Short mmCIF file of C-alpha atoms and ligand atoms in Angstrom, two decimals:
data_model
loop_
_atom_site.label_atom_id
_atom_site.label_comp_id
_atom_site.label_asym_id
_atom_site.label_seq_id
_atom_site.Cartn_x
_atom_site.Cartn_y
_atom_site.Cartn_z
CA MET A 27 -15.01 -16.18 56.44
CA GLU A 28 -13.31 -15.12 53.22
CA LYS A 29 -13.23 -17.70 50.45
CA GLU A 30 -9.77 -18.79 49.41
CA GLY A 31 -9.19 -17.83 45.79
CA PRO A 32 -6.57 -19.18 43.42
CA PRO A 33 -3.00 -18.11 44.13
CA PRO A 34 -2.05 -14.80 42.50
CA ALA A 35 -0.64 -15.20 39.02
CA TYR A 36 2.34 -12.98 39.82
CA PRO A 37 2.95 -13.33 43.56
CA ASP A 38 6.09 -11.19 43.53
CA LEU A 39 4.80 -8.33 41.43
CA SER A 40 2.70 -5.37 42.35
CA GLU A 41 -0.27 -4.59 40.09
CA GLU A 42 1.74 -2.04 38.08
CA GLN A 43 4.51 -4.50 37.31
CA ILE A 44 2.29 -7.16 35.77
CA PRO A 45 3.26 -7.31 32.12
CA ALA A 46 0.56 -6.37 29.66
CA PRO A 47 -0.87 -9.33 27.74
CA PRO A 48 0.29 -9.60 24.14
CA PRO A 49 -1.82 -7.15 22.15
CA TYR A 50 -3.00 -9.75 19.64
CA SER A 51 -4.41 -13.21 20.21
CA ASP A 52 -4.07 -15.69 17.34
CA ALA A 53 -7.53 -14.82 16.04
CA SER A 54 -7.19 -11.04 16.24
CA GLY A 55 -3.69 -11.28 14.79
CA ILE A 56 -5.00 -13.18 11.78
CA MET A 57 -7.79 -10.63 11.38
CA LEU A 58 -5.26 -7.80 11.48
CA ILE A 59 -3.14 -9.39 8.75
CA VAL A 60 -6.14 -10.09 6.52
CA LYS A 61 -7.37 -6.52 7.00
CA ALA A 62 -3.93 -5.14 6.11
CA THR A 63 -3.78 -7.35 3.00
CA ASP A 64 -7.20 -6.20 1.81
CA PHE A 65 -6.34 -2.55 2.52
CA ALA A 66 -3.01 -2.72 0.66
CA ALA A 67 -4.52 -4.62 -2.29
CA ARG A 68 -7.15 -1.91 -2.75
CA LYS A 69 -4.63 0.93 -2.37
CA HIS A 70 -2.13 -0.56 -4.81
CA ARG A 71 -4.72 -1.91 -7.27
CA LYS A 72 -3.69 0.27 -10.20
CA GLN A 73 0.08 -0.12 -9.74
CA LYS A 74 2.56 -2.44 -11.40
CA ARG A 75 6.13 -3.36 -10.48
CA LYS A 76 9.01 -2.14 -12.66
CA ASP A 77 9.90 -5.61 -13.95
CA PRO A 78 9.46 -6.45 -17.63
CA GLN A 79 6.45 -8.66 -16.77
CA GLN A 80 4.72 -5.70 -15.08
CA THR A 81 3.81 -7.77 -12.06
CA PRO A 82 0.92 -6.37 -9.97
CA TYR A 83 2.42 -4.15 -7.23
CA ILE A 84 0.68 -6.01 -4.39
CA ASN A 85 2.91 -9.04 -5.05
CA HIS A 86 5.73 -7.01 -3.49
CA PRO A 87 4.33 -6.19 -0.02
CA VAL A 88 2.80 -9.67 0.29
CA GLY A 89 6.16 -11.18 -0.70
CA VAL A 90 7.95 -9.01 1.89
CA ALA A 91 5.66 -10.42 4.59
CA ARG A 92 6.30 -13.93 3.28
CA ILE A 93 10.06 -13.43 3.55
CA LEU A 94 9.59 -12.36 7.16
CA THR A 95 7.61 -15.48 8.10
CA SER A 96 9.31 -18.20 6.09
CA GLU A 97 12.90 -16.95 6.14
CA GLY A 98 13.05 -14.58 9.10
CA GLY A 99 10.88 -16.70 11.41
CA ILE A 100 8.78 -13.66 12.29
CA THR A 101 5.18 -14.30 13.41
CA ASP A 102 4.35 -11.01 15.17
CA PRO A 103 1.12 -9.78 13.50
CA ILE A 104 2.16 -6.16 14.02
CA VAL A 105 5.37 -6.61 12.02
CA LEU A 106 3.62 -8.68 9.32
CA ALA A 107 0.79 -6.16 8.92
CA ALA A 108 3.36 -3.34 8.78
CA ALA A 109 5.24 -5.25 6.05
CA ILE A 110 2.06 -5.60 4.00
CA LEU A 111 1.28 -1.89 4.45
CA HIS A 112 4.86 -0.62 4.14
CA ASP A 113 4.54 1.10 0.75
CA THR A 114 0.97 2.41 1.02
CA VAL A 115 1.90 5.87 2.32
CA GLU A 116 4.98 6.28 0.13
CA ASP A 117 3.41 5.06 -3.11
CA THR A 118 -0.37 5.61 -2.91
CA ASN A 119 -2.73 8.34 -1.71
CA THR A 120 -2.88 6.76 1.77
CA THR A 121 -2.07 9.17 4.61
CA ILE A 122 -0.25 8.27 7.79
CA ASP A 123 -3.34 9.36 9.77
CA GLU A 124 -5.45 6.90 7.82
CA ILE A 125 -3.01 4.13 8.82
CA GLU A 126 -3.29 5.17 12.46
CA GLN A 127 -7.07 5.23 12.31
CA GLU A 128 -7.35 1.82 10.70
CA PHE A 129 -4.42 0.02 12.32
CA GLY A 130 -3.43 1.89 15.48
CA ARG A 131 -0.45 3.80 16.75
CA GLU A 132 2.17 1.06 16.74
CA ILE A 133 1.72 0.15 13.08
CA ARG A 134 1.48 3.83 12.21
CA ASN A 135 4.89 4.40 13.79
CA ILE A 136 6.52 1.55 11.87
CA ILE A 137 5.07 2.77 8.56
CA ALA A 138 6.27 6.30 9.29
CA GLU A 139 9.75 4.91 9.91
CA VAL A 140 9.92 3.11 6.56
CA THR A 141 8.33 5.88 4.47
CA ASP A 142 10.62 8.20 2.48
CA ASP A 143 9.81 11.89 2.31
CA LYS A 144 8.89 12.23 -1.36
CA SER A 145 9.20 16.02 -1.25
CA LEU A 146 12.98 15.52 -1.15
CA PRO A 147 15.09 14.81 -4.25
CA LYS A 148 15.79 11.12 -4.86
CA GLU A 149 19.51 11.30 -4.05
CA LYS A 150 18.78 12.99 -0.74
CA ARG A 151 16.17 10.35 0.14
CA LYS A 152 18.65 7.58 -0.58
CA ALA A 153 21.32 9.24 1.56
CA LEU A 154 18.84 9.69 4.40
CA GLN A 155 18.00 5.98 4.37
CA VAL A 156 21.67 5.17 4.92
CA GLU A 157 21.99 7.78 7.65
CA GLN A 158 18.78 7.13 9.56
CA THR A 159 18.34 3.35 9.38
CA PRO A 160 20.65 2.57 12.36
CA HIS A 161 18.37 4.62 14.63
CA LYS A 162 15.13 2.93 13.66
CA SER A 163 13.10 0.44 15.72
CA ARG A 164 13.71 -3.30 15.47
CA GLN A 165 10.31 -3.69 13.80
CA ALA A 166 11.14 -1.09 11.13
CA LYS A 167 14.55 -2.73 10.56
CA LEU A 168 12.87 -6.12 10.01
CA VAL A 169 10.57 -4.62 7.37
CA LYS A 170 13.54 -2.89 5.74
CA LEU A 171 15.63 -6.06 5.60
CA ALA A 172 12.83 -8.06 3.98
CA ASP A 173 11.97 -5.19 1.60
CA LYS A 174 15.58 -4.91 0.41
CA LEU A 175 15.91 -8.68 0.06
CA TYR A 176 12.75 -8.84 -2.06
CA ASN A 177 13.88 -5.93 -4.27
CA LEU A 178 17.40 -7.28 -4.78
CA ARG A 179 16.04 -10.69 -5.78
CA ASP A 180 13.70 -9.00 -8.21
CA ILE A 181 16.55 -7.03 -9.73
CA GLU A 182 18.88 -10.01 -9.88
CA ARG A 183 16.20 -11.99 -11.70
CA SER A 184 14.96 -9.27 -14.04
CA PRO A 185 16.04 -5.65 -13.64
CA PRO A 186 13.81 -2.86 -14.98
CA VAL A 187 14.35 -2.78 -18.75
CA TRP A 188 15.79 0.74 -18.69
CA TRP A 189 18.48 -0.07 -16.07
CA ASP A 190 22.01 -0.67 -17.33
CA CYS A 191 24.72 -2.69 -15.53
CA ARG A 192 26.07 0.34 -13.74
CA ARG A 193 22.70 1.27 -12.33
CA VAL A 194 22.15 -2.27 -11.08
CA LYS A 195 25.54 -2.23 -9.30
CA GLU A 196 24.76 1.17 -7.76
CA TYR A 197 21.50 -0.21 -6.39
CA PHE A 198 23.26 -3.20 -4.83
CA LYS A 199 25.90 -0.90 -3.26
CA TRP A 200 23.30 1.47 -1.86
CA SER A 201 21.29 -1.45 -0.46
CA ARG A 202 24.43 -2.79 1.24
CA ASP A 203 24.95 0.61 2.89
CA VAL A 204 21.34 0.79 4.10
CA ILE A 205 21.23 -2.71 5.57
CA ALA A 206 24.58 -2.18 7.31
CA GLY A 207 22.46 -0.10 9.67
CA CYS A 208 20.30 -3.15 10.51
CA LYS A 209 23.12 -5.36 11.81
CA GLY A 210 22.05 -7.63 14.66
CA THR A 211 18.33 -7.58 13.78
CA ASN A 212 17.79 -10.99 12.14
CA ASP A 213 20.61 -13.42 11.30
CA ALA A 214 18.82 -15.33 8.53
CA LEU A 215 17.72 -12.24 6.62
CA GLU A 216 21.11 -10.59 7.02
CA ALA A 217 22.89 -13.73 5.76
CA ALA A 218 20.59 -13.94 2.71
CA LEU A 219 21.27 -10.28 1.97
CA ASP A 220 25.04 -10.74 2.32
CA ASP A 221 24.85 -13.63 -0.16
CA ILE A 222 22.93 -11.83 -2.87
CA ILE A 223 24.96 -8.64 -2.49
CA ASN A 224 28.31 -10.48 -2.67
CA ARG A 225 27.10 -12.33 -5.75
CA ASN A 226 26.28 -9.07 -7.52
CA LEU A 227 29.12 -6.74 -6.54
MN1 MN B 255 8.90 -1.83 -0.68
#
């Protein structure tokens, strides 16, 4: 006689329809975020921010991840690791293949989405951000929102010494145009961005 096992977890679903388990448990998610933080810290170790205090660059990606957790309510390790890594390909010698090797395809794709093509002139890159942002993934849009919020707060507090008033206003206007393409992604981050932009335009 066959032994009676526990009832099937998904009685109405065929094997193919059973949803995949979340890719990261709490422990592996924490490990991923720590690994990303260590990787980014080593890659950015010689870089400084453009503020007058010359803050270490790594403060920026870590702060972007912090905005996502404490203001955006985001706890997905994939998005948080991507936030921490978001400037490594654009601003260091890190290649997108290296990101894929170390962190997998999903994070690779998010980083690719938030990385500007530095072979293009700056004005073109800025125009492309406005044009392409609406078509990006939700994960990439979250990183973009938090990145812009961090940068605008930095500039409001202490703009690069060589920026005049006009340049600051231009940056706020351009940021407004980029994040317009992220509407409907995260209410709290969008509201915080609206506030700081309205205060500065
Ligand atoms: Mn950034």
